[in-house]
Short mmCIF file of C-alpha atoms in Angstrom, two decimals:
data_model
loop_
_atom_site.label_atom_id
_atom_site.label_comp_id
_atom_site.label_asym_id
_atom_site.label_seq_id
_atom_site.Cartn_x
_atom_site.Cartn_y
_atom_site.Cartn_z
CA MET A 1 0.00 0.00 0.00
CA GLU A 2 1.21 3.49 -0.78
CA SER A 3 2.68 5.90 1.73
CA PHE A 4 1.27 9.40 1.71
CA GLN A 5 3.40 12.46 2.22
CA GLU A 6 0.81 14.48 4.11
CA ASN A 7 -0.21 13.51 7.61
CA ARG A 8 -2.73 15.93 9.00
CA VAL A 9 -3.53 14.08 12.21
CA ASN A 10 -1.29 16.27 14.35
CA GLN A 11 -2.04 19.58 12.63
CA PRO A 12 -3.85 22.15 14.77
CA LEU A 13 -7.53 22.29 13.93
CA LEU A 14 -7.56 26.02 13.25
CA GLU A 15 -4.79 25.59 10.68
CA SER A 16 -6.77 22.99 8.74
CA LYS A 17 -7.55 23.84 5.16
CA GLU A 18 -10.50 21.47 5.09
CA PRO A 19 -14.05 22.74 4.56
CA ALA A 20 -15.81 24.49 7.44
CA ARG A 21 -18.27 21.60 7.76
CA GLN A 22 -15.44 19.25 8.71
CA VAL A 23 -14.09 21.72 11.28
CA ALA A 24 -17.56 22.08 12.78
CA GLY A 25 -17.91 18.31 13.02
CA GLU A 26 -14.61 18.05 14.88
CA GLN A 27 -15.65 20.83 17.27
CA ILE A 28 -18.91 18.98 18.09
CA SER A 29 -16.95 15.77 18.69
CA SER A 30 -14.46 17.55 20.98
CA GLU A 31 -17.31 19.26 22.81
CA LEU A 32 -18.87 15.90 23.66
CA GLU A 33 -15.58 14.42 24.89
CA ASP A 34 -14.86 17.53 26.98
CA MET A 35 -18.35 17.44 28.49
CA LEU A 36 -18.05 13.78 29.47
CA SER A 37 -14.64 14.48 31.03
CA ASN A 38 -15.69 17.64 32.90
CA THR A 39 -15.62 16.61 36.57
CA SER A 40 -16.44 20.15 37.72
CA LEU A 41 -20.07 19.47 36.79
CA SER A 42 -22.33 17.01 38.58
CA TRP A 43 -22.90 13.60 37.01
CA TRP A 44 -26.51 14.49 36.17
CA ARG A 45 -25.64 17.80 34.47
CA ARG A 46 -22.90 16.15 32.44
CA LEU A 47 -25.33 13.45 31.37
CA LYS A 48 -28.06 15.90 30.29
CA LYS A 49 -25.68 18.09 28.30
CA ALA A 50 -23.95 15.08 26.72
CA ILE A 51 -27.29 13.53 25.69
CA TRP A 52 -28.32 16.80 24.04
CA ILE A 53 -25.05 17.06 22.12
CA GLU A 54 -25.15 13.42 20.99
CA MET A 55 -28.85 13.44 20.07
CA LYS A 56 -28.33 16.41 17.76
CA THR A 57 -25.40 14.71 16.09
CA LEU A 58 -27.15 11.34 15.95
CA TYR A 59 -30.37 12.44 14.31
CA ILE A 60 -28.65 14.67 11.79
CA LEU A 61 -26.92 11.48 10.67
CA ALA A 62 -29.44 8.74 11.47
CA ALA A 63 -32.65 10.33 10.14
CA PRO A 64 -31.42 10.71 6.53
CA ALA A 65 -29.71 7.30 6.73
CA VAL A 66 -33.00 5.69 7.78
CA ILE A 67 -34.72 7.41 4.85
CA VAL A 68 -32.06 6.18 2.42
CA TYR A 69 -32.24 2.54 3.48
CA LEU A 70 -36.02 2.61 3.77
CA LEU A 71 -36.50 4.14 0.32
CA ASN A 72 -34.01 1.73 -1.24
CA ASN A 73 -35.86 -1.15 0.39
CA ILE A 74 -39.26 0.16 -0.72
CA THR A 75 -37.91 0.45 -4.27
CA SER A 76 -37.25 -3.30 -4.24
CA VAL A 77 -40.46 -4.15 -2.39
CA SER A 78 -42.62 -2.09 -4.75
CA THR A 79 -41.49 -4.41 -7.54
CA GLN A 80 -42.63 -7.35 -5.45
CA ILE A 81 -46.00 -5.67 -4.87
CA PHE A 82 -46.55 -5.13 -8.60
CA CYS A 83 -45.67 -8.77 -9.27
CA GLY A 84 -48.02 -9.89 -6.50
CA HIS A 85 -50.97 -8.34 -8.28
CA LEU A 86 -50.24 -10.55 -11.29
CA GLY A 87 -51.02 -13.66 -9.20
CA ASN A 88 -49.92 -15.81 -6.27
CA LEU A 89 -47.30 -17.64 -8.35
CA GLU A 90 -45.78 -14.35 -9.48
CA LEU A 91 -45.72 -13.06 -5.89
CA ALA A 92 -44.02 -16.25 -4.71
CA ALA A 93 -41.52 -16.05 -7.59
CA ALA A 94 -40.67 -12.40 -6.90
CA SER A 95 -40.39 -13.20 -3.19
CA LEU A 96 -38.02 -16.09 -3.84
CA GLY A 97 -35.96 -13.95 -6.20
CA ASN A 98 -36.02 -10.77 -4.11
CA ASN A 99 -35.81 -12.18 -0.58
CA GLY A 100 -33.96 -15.33 -1.55
CA VAL A 101 -31.40 -15.33 -4.36
CA GLN A 102 -31.02 -11.54 -4.59
CA LEU A 103 -30.00 -11.31 -0.93
CA LEU A 104 -26.97 -13.43 -1.81
CA ALA A 105 -25.47 -10.56 -3.80
CA TYR A 106 -26.80 -7.94 -1.40
CA GLY A 107 -25.17 -9.62 1.60
CA ILE A 108 -21.79 -10.07 -0.08
CA MET A 109 -21.66 -6.56 -1.53
CA LEU A 110 -22.91 -4.82 1.61
CA GLY A 111 -20.53 -6.89 3.73
CA MET A 112 -17.46 -6.18 1.60
CA GLY A 113 -18.46 -2.53 1.40
CA SER A 114 -18.39 -2.35 5.20
CA ALA A 115 -14.60 -2.45 5.07
CA VAL A 116 -14.87 1.05 3.61
CA GLU A 117 -17.10 1.99 6.54
CA THR A 118 -14.46 0.97 9.08
CA LEU A 119 -11.44 2.50 7.36
CA CYS A 120 -13.07 5.65 5.98
CA GLY A 121 -14.79 6.39 9.28
CA GLN A 122 -11.59 6.12 11.31
CA ALA A 123 -9.52 7.95 8.68
CA TYR A 124 -12.04 10.79 8.60
CA GLY A 125 -12.00 11.08 12.40
CA ALA A 126 -8.18 11.20 12.28
CA HIS A 127 -8.21 13.93 9.56
CA LYS A 128 -6.56 11.64 6.99
CA TYR A 129 -9.04 12.82 4.37
CA GLU A 130 -6.90 11.86 1.36
CA LEU A 131 -7.30 8.17 2.21
CA LEU A 132 -11.08 8.08 1.78
CA GLY A 133 -11.21 8.33 -2.00
CA VAL A 134 -8.55 5.66 -2.44
CA TYR A 135 -10.39 3.28 -0.08
CA MET A 136 -13.62 3.79 -2.02
CA GLN A 137 -11.95 3.01 -5.35
CA ARG A 138 -10.22 -0.09 -4.01
CA SER A 139 -13.49 -1.41 -2.67
CA THR A 140 -15.31 -0.77 -5.94
CA ILE A 141 -12.67 -2.68 -7.89
CA LEU A 142 -12.89 -5.67 -5.57
CA LEU A 143 -16.68 -5.69 -5.57
CA MET A 144 -16.93 -5.50 -9.36
CA VAL A 145 -14.63 -8.52 -9.68
CA THR A 146 -16.66 -10.34 -7.02
CA GLY A 147 -19.80 -9.70 -9.08
CA LEU A 148 -18.59 -11.97 -11.90
CA PRO A 149 -18.94 -15.33 -10.08
CA LEU A 150 -22.19 -14.09 -8.54
CA MET A 151 -23.52 -13.53 -12.03
CA LEU A 152 -23.02 -17.21 -12.80
CA ILE A 153 -25.23 -18.13 -9.83
CA TYR A 154 -27.96 -15.87 -11.21
CA ILE A 155 -27.64 -17.39 -14.69
CA PHE A 156 -27.99 -20.93 -13.33
CA SER A 157 -30.61 -20.02 -10.72
CA LYS A 158 -33.28 -22.36 -12.13
CA PRO A 159 -31.31 -25.63 -11.78
CA ILE A 160 -30.03 -24.43 -8.40
CA LEU A 161 -33.57 -23.84 -7.14
CA LEU A 162 -34.70 -27.21 -8.50
CA LEU A 163 -31.74 -28.84 -6.76
CA LEU A 164 -32.85 -27.19 -3.50
CA GLY A 165 -36.24 -28.84 -3.87
CA GLU A 166 -38.39 -25.98 -5.16
CA SER A 167 -41.28 -26.88 -7.48
CA LYS A 168 -40.66 -26.67 -11.23
CA SER A 169 -43.27 -23.95 -11.83
CA LEU A 170 -41.97 -21.80 -8.99
CA ALA A 171 -38.31 -22.29 -9.94
CA SER A 172 -39.03 -21.38 -13.58
CA ALA A 173 -40.93 -18.22 -12.68
CA ALA A 174 -38.33 -17.15 -10.09
CA ALA A 175 -35.49 -17.71 -12.58
CA VAL A 176 -37.11 -15.33 -15.09
CA PHE A 177 -37.25 -12.65 -12.38
CA ILE A 178 -33.66 -13.34 -11.28
CA TYR A 179 -32.31 -12.98 -14.85
CA GLY A 180 -33.52 -9.38 -14.83
CA LEU A 181 -31.60 -8.72 -11.61
CA ILE A 182 -28.16 -9.48 -13.09
CA PRO A 183 -27.33 -5.78 -13.79
CA GLN A 184 -28.29 -5.03 -10.19
CA ILE A 185 -25.28 -7.07 -8.97
CA PHE A 186 -22.86 -4.53 -10.40
CA ALA A 187 -24.99 -1.62 -9.25
CA TYR A 188 -24.56 -2.97 -5.73
CA ALA A 189 -20.80 -3.23 -6.35
CA ALA A 190 -20.63 0.49 -7.11
CA ASN A 191 -23.30 1.68 -4.67
CA PHE A 192 -22.06 0.38 -1.34
CA PRO A 193 -18.50 1.82 -1.49
CA ILE A 194 -19.94 5.17 -2.61
CA GLN A 195 -22.59 5.07 0.11
CA LYS A 196 -20.09 4.21 2.87
CA PHE A 197 -17.68 6.87 1.57
CA LEU A 198 -20.37 9.52 1.97
CA GLN A 199 -21.70 8.21 5.28
CA SER A 200 -18.26 8.24 6.88
CA GLN A 201 -18.26 12.02 6.31
CA SER A 202 -21.82 12.37 7.67
CA ILE A 203 -23.04 13.23 4.16
CA VAL A 204 -26.39 11.46 3.94
CA ASN A 205 -29.01 14.00 2.81
CA PRO A 206 -28.04 13.88 -0.90
CA SER A 207 -28.43 10.08 -0.93
CA ALA A 208 -31.90 10.50 0.59
CA TYR A 209 -32.97 12.97 -2.09
CA ILE A 210 -31.63 10.73 -4.86
CA ALA A 211 -33.37 7.66 -3.36
CA ALA A 212 -36.69 9.52 -3.10
CA ALA A 213 -36.57 10.74 -6.70
CA THR A 214 -35.56 7.28 -7.91
CA LEU A 215 -38.47 5.64 -6.07
CA VAL A 216 -41.01 7.88 -7.82
CA LEU A 217 -39.46 7.15 -11.21
CA HIS A 218 -39.18 3.43 -10.39
CA ILE A 219 -42.89 3.08 -9.56
CA LEU A 220 -43.86 4.78 -12.81
CA LEU A 221 -41.49 2.66 -14.93
CA THR A 222 -42.54 -0.58 -13.19
CA TRP A 223 -46.22 0.18 -13.77
CA LEU A 224 -45.51 0.77 -17.46
CA ALA A 225 -43.40 -2.39 -17.77
CA VAL A 226 -45.84 -4.71 -15.98
CA PHE A 227 -49.32 -3.39 -16.81
CA VAL A 228 -48.91 -1.33 -19.99
CA PHE A 229 -46.25 -3.20 -21.96
CA GLY A 230 -46.96 -6.60 -20.36
CA TRP A 231 -43.31 -7.50 -19.80
CA GLY A 232 -44.17 -9.47 -16.65
CA LEU A 233 -41.56 -10.67 -14.17
CA LEU A 234 -38.56 -10.02 -16.42
CA GLY A 235 -39.60 -6.44 -17.16
CA ALA A 236 -40.22 -5.69 -13.47
CA ALA A 237 -36.76 -7.02 -12.52
CA LEU A 238 -34.99 -5.08 -15.29
CA VAL A 239 -36.63 -1.85 -14.14
CA LEU A 240 -35.42 -2.59 -10.60
CA SER A 241 -31.86 -3.03 -11.87
CA LEU A 242 -32.12 0.24 -13.83
CA SER A 243 -33.32 2.09 -10.72
CA TRP A 244 -30.33 0.95 -8.70
CA TRP A 245 -27.98 2.21 -11.42
CA ILE A 246 -29.77 5.57 -11.34
CA ILE A 247 -29.01 5.76 -7.61
CA VAL A 248 -25.33 4.95 -8.25
CA VAL A 249 -24.92 7.56 -10.98
CA GLY A 250 -26.74 10.22 -8.95
CA GLN A 251 -24.49 9.73 -5.90
CA PHE A 252 -21.29 9.69 -7.94
CA VAL A 253 -22.23 12.88 -9.77
CA TYR A 254 -22.74 14.48 -6.37
CA ILE A 255 -19.24 13.41 -5.28
CA LEU A 256 -17.71 14.85 -8.45
CA TYR A 257 -19.30 18.29 -8.16
CA SER A 258 -19.85 18.82 -4.42
CA ASP A 259 -17.55 21.12 -2.45
CA LYS A 260 -18.10 18.87 0.59
CA CYS A 261 -16.06 16.11 -1.08
CA LYS A 262 -13.18 18.26 -2.33
CA ALA A 263 -10.81 17.06 0.38
CA THR A 264 -11.80 13.39 0.25
CA TRP A 265 -12.23 12.90 -3.51
CA THR A 266 -9.24 14.03 -5.57
CA GLY A 267 -10.00 11.98 -8.68
CA PHE A 268 -9.22 8.51 -9.94
CA SER A 269 -5.85 7.17 -8.84
CA TRP A 270 -3.62 4.25 -9.80
CA MET A 271 -3.05 3.83 -6.06
CA ALA A 272 -6.47 2.18 -5.96
CA PHE A 273 -4.88 -0.88 -7.62
CA SER A 274 -2.20 -1.25 -4.93
CA GLY A 275 -2.72 -2.92 -1.58
CA LEU A 276 -5.68 -4.88 -2.93
CA TRP A 277 -4.71 -8.11 -1.16
CA ASP A 278 -4.72 -6.58 2.32
CA PHE A 279 -7.93 -4.73 1.51
CA LEU A 280 -9.47 -7.98 0.27
CA LYS A 281 -8.72 -9.69 3.59
CA LEU A 282 -10.52 -7.00 5.57
CA SER A 283 -13.36 -6.91 3.02
CA THR A 284 -13.74 -10.68 3.24
CA SER A 285 -14.02 -10.55 7.03
CA SER A 286 -16.66 -7.83 6.70
CA ALA A 287 -18.52 -9.83 4.05
CA VAL A 288 -18.54 -13.03 6.11
CA MET A 289 -19.89 -11.15 9.12
CA LEU A 290 -22.75 -9.42 7.32
CA CYS A 291 -23.49 -12.22 4.86
CA LEU A 292 -24.12 -14.63 7.72
CA GLU A 293 -26.70 -12.15 9.03
CA THR A 294 -28.26 -11.28 5.65
CA TRP A 295 -28.53 -14.90 4.50
CA TYR A 296 -30.22 -15.96 7.71
CA PHE A 297 -33.69 -14.92 6.59
CA GLN A 298 -32.87 -15.92 3.03
CA ILE A 299 -32.47 -19.47 4.34
CA LEU A 300 -35.80 -19.12 6.17
CA ILE A 301 -37.48 -18.39 2.83
CA LEU A 302 -35.70 -21.30 1.09
CA ILE A 303 -36.49 -23.81 3.87
CA ALA A 304 -40.12 -22.67 3.99
CA GLY A 305 -40.40 -23.43 0.27
CA LEU A 306 -39.99 -27.11 1.17
CA LEU A 307 -43.08 -27.15 3.39
CA PRO A 308 -46.47 -28.42 2.15
CA ASN A 309 -48.49 -25.84 0.16
CA PRO A 310 -45.37 -23.73 -0.48
CA GLU A 311 -47.13 -20.88 -2.32
CA ILE A 312 -49.23 -19.86 0.70
CA VAL A 313 -46.30 -20.37 3.07
CA LEU A 314 -43.97 -18.27 0.91
CA ASP A 315 -46.60 -15.58 0.37
CA SER A 316 -47.28 -15.19 4.10
CA LEU A 317 -43.60 -15.29 5.00
CA SER A 318 -42.71 -12.80 2.27
CA VAL A 319 -45.30 -10.35 3.60
CA CYS A 320 -43.97 -10.68 7.17
CA VAL A 321 -40.33 -10.55 6.11
CA THR A 322 -41.08 -7.50 3.97
CA TYR A 323 -42.63 -5.62 6.89
CA LEU A 324 -39.79 -6.79 9.10
CA GLY A 325 -37.42 -5.48 6.44
CA TRP A 326 -39.07 -2.06 6.44
CA VAL A 327 -38.66 -1.70 10.20
CA PHE A 328 -35.19 -3.26 9.91
CA MET A 329 -34.23 -0.41 7.58
CA ILE A 330 -34.80 1.99 10.47
CA SER A 331 -32.42 -0.04 12.61
CA VAL A 332 -29.96 -0.19 9.71
CA GLY A 333 -30.07 3.61 9.60
CA PHE A 334 -29.10 3.62 13.27
CA ASN A 335 -26.53 0.93 12.42
CA ALA A 336 -24.92 3.35 9.97
CA ALA A 337 -25.08 6.15 12.54
CA ALA A 338 -23.49 3.93 15.19
CA SER A 339 -20.73 2.85 12.83
CA VAL A 340 -19.94 6.40 11.72
CA ARG A 341 -20.11 7.87 15.23
CA VAL A 342 -17.96 5.13 16.78
CA SER A 343 -15.37 5.03 13.98
CA ASN A 344 -15.11 8.84 13.83
CA GLU A 345 -14.71 9.13 17.61
CA LEU A 346 -12.13 6.33 17.75
CA GLY A 347 -10.20 7.91 14.90
CA ALA A 348 -10.30 11.25 16.72
CA GLY A 349 -9.05 9.64 19.95
CA HIS A 350 -12.25 10.12 21.98
CA PRO A 351 -12.97 6.91 23.95
CA LYS A 352 -15.67 8.37 26.21
CA SER A 353 -17.58 9.84 23.26
CA ALA A 354 -17.44 6.52 21.41
CA ALA A 355 -18.86 4.63 24.40
CA PHE A 356 -21.54 7.23 25.02
CA SER A 357 -22.61 7.21 21.36
CA VAL A 358 -23.17 3.45 21.58
CA VAL A 359 -25.56 3.84 24.53
CA VAL A 360 -27.56 6.70 22.99
CA VAL A 361 -27.99 5.15 19.55
CA THR A 362 -28.95 1.73 20.97
CA MET A 363 -31.62 3.17 23.26
CA ASN A 364 -33.14 5.26 20.45
CA SER A 365 -33.31 2.30 18.07
CA PHE A 366 -34.77 0.01 20.73
CA VAL A 367 -37.59 2.42 21.67
CA LEU A 368 -38.62 2.80 18.02
CA ALA A 369 -38.53 -0.97 17.52
CA VAL A 370 -40.87 -1.56 20.47
CA PHE A 371 -43.32 0.98 19.03
CA PHE A 372 -43.43 -0.74 15.64
CA ALA A 373 -43.72 -4.19 17.23
CA ILE A 374 -46.84 -3.09 19.12
CA LEU A 375 -48.24 -1.45 15.98
CA SER A 376 -47.80 -4.66 13.97
CA LEU A 377 -49.77 -6.63 16.56
CA PHE A 378 -52.66 -4.18 16.33
CA LEU A 379 -52.70 -4.39 12.52
CA ARG A 380 -52.02 -8.12 12.21
CA HIS A 381 -55.23 -8.88 10.25
CA GLN A 382 -54.72 -6.06 7.72
CA LEU A 383 -51.01 -6.40 6.96
CA SER A 384 -51.28 -8.67 3.91
CA TYR A 385 -53.84 -6.72 1.89
CA ILE A 386 -51.32 -4.27 0.44
CA PHE A 387 -49.71 -7.26 -1.30
CA THR A 388 -52.63 -9.55 -2.10
CA GLY A 389 -56.37 -9.72 -1.47
CA GLY A 390 -56.56 -13.40 -0.48
CA LYS A 391 -58.01 -14.21 2.96
CA THR A 392 -55.93 -17.38 3.20
CA VAL A 393 -52.72 -15.39 3.05
CA SER A 394 -54.14 -12.83 5.48
CA ASP A 395 -54.86 -15.53 8.06
CA ALA A 396 -51.39 -17.01 7.64
CA VAL A 397 -49.77 -13.58 8.08
CA SER A 398 -51.84 -12.92 11.20
CA ASP A 399 -50.65 -16.22 12.64
CA LEU A 400 -46.99 -15.26 12.11
CA THR A 401 -47.28 -11.67 13.37
CA PRO A 402 -46.35 -12.38 17.04
CA LEU A 403 -43.06 -13.89 15.89
CA MET A 404 -42.53 -10.92 13.59
CA ALA A 405 -43.11 -8.55 16.53
CA ILE A 406 -40.43 -10.29 18.61
CA SER A 407 -38.05 -10.13 15.65
CA ILE A 408 -38.72 -6.40 15.31
CA VAL A 409 -37.75 -5.81 18.96
CA LEU A 410 -34.52 -7.81 18.59
CA ASN A 411 -33.74 -5.97 15.38
CA GLY A 412 -33.95 -2.74 17.34
CA ILE A 413 -30.76 -3.79 19.15
CA GLN A 414 -28.82 -6.27 17.03
CA PRO A 415 -28.11 -4.11 13.92
CA VAL A 416 -26.89 -1.24 16.08
CA LEU A 417 -24.45 -3.56 17.86
CA SER A 418 -23.28 -4.80 14.46
CA GLY A 419 -22.70 -1.15 13.50
CA VAL A 420 -20.57 -0.74 16.61
CA ALA A 421 -18.61 -3.84 15.57
CA VAL A 422 -17.98 -2.37 12.11
CA GLY A 423 -16.94 0.96 13.61
CA CYS A 424 -14.41 -0.81 15.84
CA GLY A 425 -13.24 -3.35 13.25
CA TRP A 426 -14.52 -6.45 15.05
CA GLN A 427 -15.83 -8.13 11.90
CA THR A 428 -13.91 -11.39 12.30
CA PHE A 429 -15.05 -11.92 15.88
CA VAL A 430 -18.69 -11.23 15.02
CA ALA A 431 -18.45 -13.64 12.08
CA TYR A 432 -17.59 -16.47 14.51
CA VAL A 433 -20.48 -15.45 16.77
CA ASN A 434 -22.85 -15.47 13.80
CA VAL A 435 -21.74 -18.92 12.68
CA GLY A 436 -22.42 -20.38 16.11
CA CYS A 437 -25.69 -18.61 16.87
CA TYR A 438 -27.27 -18.67 13.42
CA TYR A 439 -25.99 -21.80 11.71
CA VAL A 440 -25.12 -24.15 14.57
CA ILE A 441 -28.16 -23.28 16.71
CA GLY A 442 -30.79 -21.23 14.87
CA ILE A 443 -31.25 -23.03 11.54
CA PRO A 444 -31.01 -26.63 12.88
CA LEU A 445 -33.41 -25.78 15.72
CA GLY A 446 -35.83 -24.13 13.28
CA SER A 447 -35.69 -27.11 10.93
CA VAL A 448 -36.42 -29.55 13.78
CA LEU A 449 -39.37 -27.47 15.01
CA GLY A 450 -40.72 -26.93 11.51
CA PHE A 451 -40.44 -30.45 10.11
CA LYS A 452 -39.93 -32.92 12.98
CA PHE A 453 -42.54 -31.32 15.25
CA LYS A 454 -44.66 -30.24 12.27
CA LEU A 455 -44.92 -26.59 13.39
CA GLY A 456 -44.39 -25.40 9.83
CA ALA A 457 -43.32 -21.81 9.17
CA LYS A 458 -43.88 -20.86 12.82
CA GLY A 459 -41.49 -23.58 13.94
CA ILE A 460 -38.79 -22.58 11.46
CA TRP A 461 -39.08 -18.94 12.45
CA SER A 462 -39.12 -19.72 16.19
CA GLY A 463 -35.89 -21.69 16.02
CA MET A 464 -34.13 -19.06 13.98
CA LEU A 465 -35.41 -16.40 16.36
CA GLY A 466 -33.62 -18.23 19.17
CA GLY A 467 -30.34 -17.88 17.27
CA THR A 468 -30.91 -14.15 16.80
CA ALA A 469 -31.65 -13.69 20.51
CA LEU A 470 -28.45 -15.51 21.52
CA GLN A 471 -26.36 -13.47 19.09
CA THR A 472 -27.84 -10.22 20.41
CA ILE A 473 -27.05 -11.19 24.01
CA ILE A 474 -23.43 -12.02 23.15
CA LEU A 475 -22.85 -8.77 21.24
CA LEU A 476 -24.47 -6.78 24.04
CA TRP A 477 -22.21 -8.43 26.63
CA VAL A 478 -19.06 -7.84 24.56
CA THR A 479 -19.98 -4.20 23.92
CA ILE A 480 -20.62 -3.54 27.62
CA ARG A 481 -17.20 -4.99 28.51
CA THR A 482 -15.29 -3.08 25.80
CA ASP A 483 -12.16 -1.14 26.80
CA TRP A 484 -12.67 2.00 24.69
CA ASN A 485 -9.18 3.35 25.41
CA LYS A 486 -7.78 0.19 23.87
CA GLU A 487 -10.07 0.60 20.85
CA VAL A 488 -8.73 4.14 20.32
CA GLU A 489 -5.19 2.76 20.28
CA ASN A 490 -6.23 -0.03 17.88
CA ALA A 491 -7.75 2.54 15.51
CA ARG A 492 -4.58 4.63 15.59
CA ARG A 493 -2.38 1.61 14.84
CA ARG A 494 -4.75 0.40 12.12
CA LEU A 495 -4.64 3.70 10.24
CA GLN A 496 -0.87 3.99 10.63
CA ASN A 497 -0.30 0.47 9.33
CA TRP A 498 -2.65 0.93 6.38
CA GLU A 499 -0.91 4.17 5.53
CA ASP A 500 2.52 2.61 5.82
CA GLY A 501 1.51 -0.41 3.71
CA LYS A 502 1.62 -3.01 6.47
CA GLU A 503 -0.95 -5.64 7.26
CA GLU A 504 -4.21 -4.76 8.95
CA VAL A 505 -4.12 -4.70 12.74
CA LYS A 506 -6.41 -7.27 14.27
CA SER A 507 -8.47 -5.77 17.06
CA ASN A 508 -10.66 -8.73 17.87
CA ASP A 509 -8.67 -10.00 20.82
#
């Protein structure tokens, strides 16, 4: 990896030539650390002032991030809704493609892109702004190359689904939908590094505006493709791929012409092609961590397809998982906020601020999750009608809603703790936790309950819910016991080693 001549970590803040927005962000961060360290004030006064400072910072970052992830999710789900109004088979096919096979690429790309989140966040907090653009380009290169073998899985999706035991009619319909999602793979490869690059600088509003405009255009184009031109599942999927590329182009144009990115984006560089092996190792750890989480519910959908009467089972599960996904997007917004806040504070050398940010963001996400869980229980009999008018599906959804409500509450905590892990660089450790909780406990337990004890979809979901609960407890325990002074030192060594071209520091011990 290259060595840079400039090192602005030790430059006085007032001498910085960076934009005023970056100086203001550093002043807010220092203010929080100073407040938490001010022993001249009572504990209660320090707490009240610190909460006010952190809440302002958190919601400026989290609110647009929630909107971005929610709108991106609704863009995908709206395609599923249009397909659902073509018939139950089409809804099941779109569900299998969207919530099943498509999540394979989403998990890998989002996971590998999280390496950018760790490194860019800590580099930004340490004022090493010139590193951010290079990290983004390296990640994009790696993700584009990774997209090639993923494309083969999409191309051969029909025989793969048949091999997994799906019915011929469902596998054929789902394969048609999946073919149209092939361009989306490479949109993901470009989107996630760009998105993490912007988030690490607390630039989220432009992504929200782009996502909102794209959603409006996407709904119009999908309606034309499905109901006017009659292009069916393939047309709906191709429009979804096009919409994701619109998001990518919009965000990159913003980076090129925005004054806020002048310090962090200095143009394309050949340095992006150096140090790829070390970057790949960190990206792989990030991908394994998040893929194991993302694929968890993908496996729920695939296993449920093996139950008797799979169309009704998949339809009801897809409705519940879709609603769970919408609420999950709120938690993912807080996940992004937690990752950015923790990585920025660690990079800036503020251990108390990092720890305090974790507490504030977790409590906010949890309270919102409890609210939505209660709301889902009140609306359990009406939830399915936005997707399909069948009473059979409505009854099945109502039966699964209590499990969905519990999942919503857990998802109010777990994604935030994962964001903390990304901010600290704990991806490898969390990957081991996920393997044990999800794949050694959750999936086998769910399969036994669903098939051996004939509890069907409820049994599968219950077992997998147990794995999620165990994982959440472990991450919560580890986070509570974290030595934040040590994490600050790990962040400093990590940035120094990446800058000097050495191997990544492992901070999972």
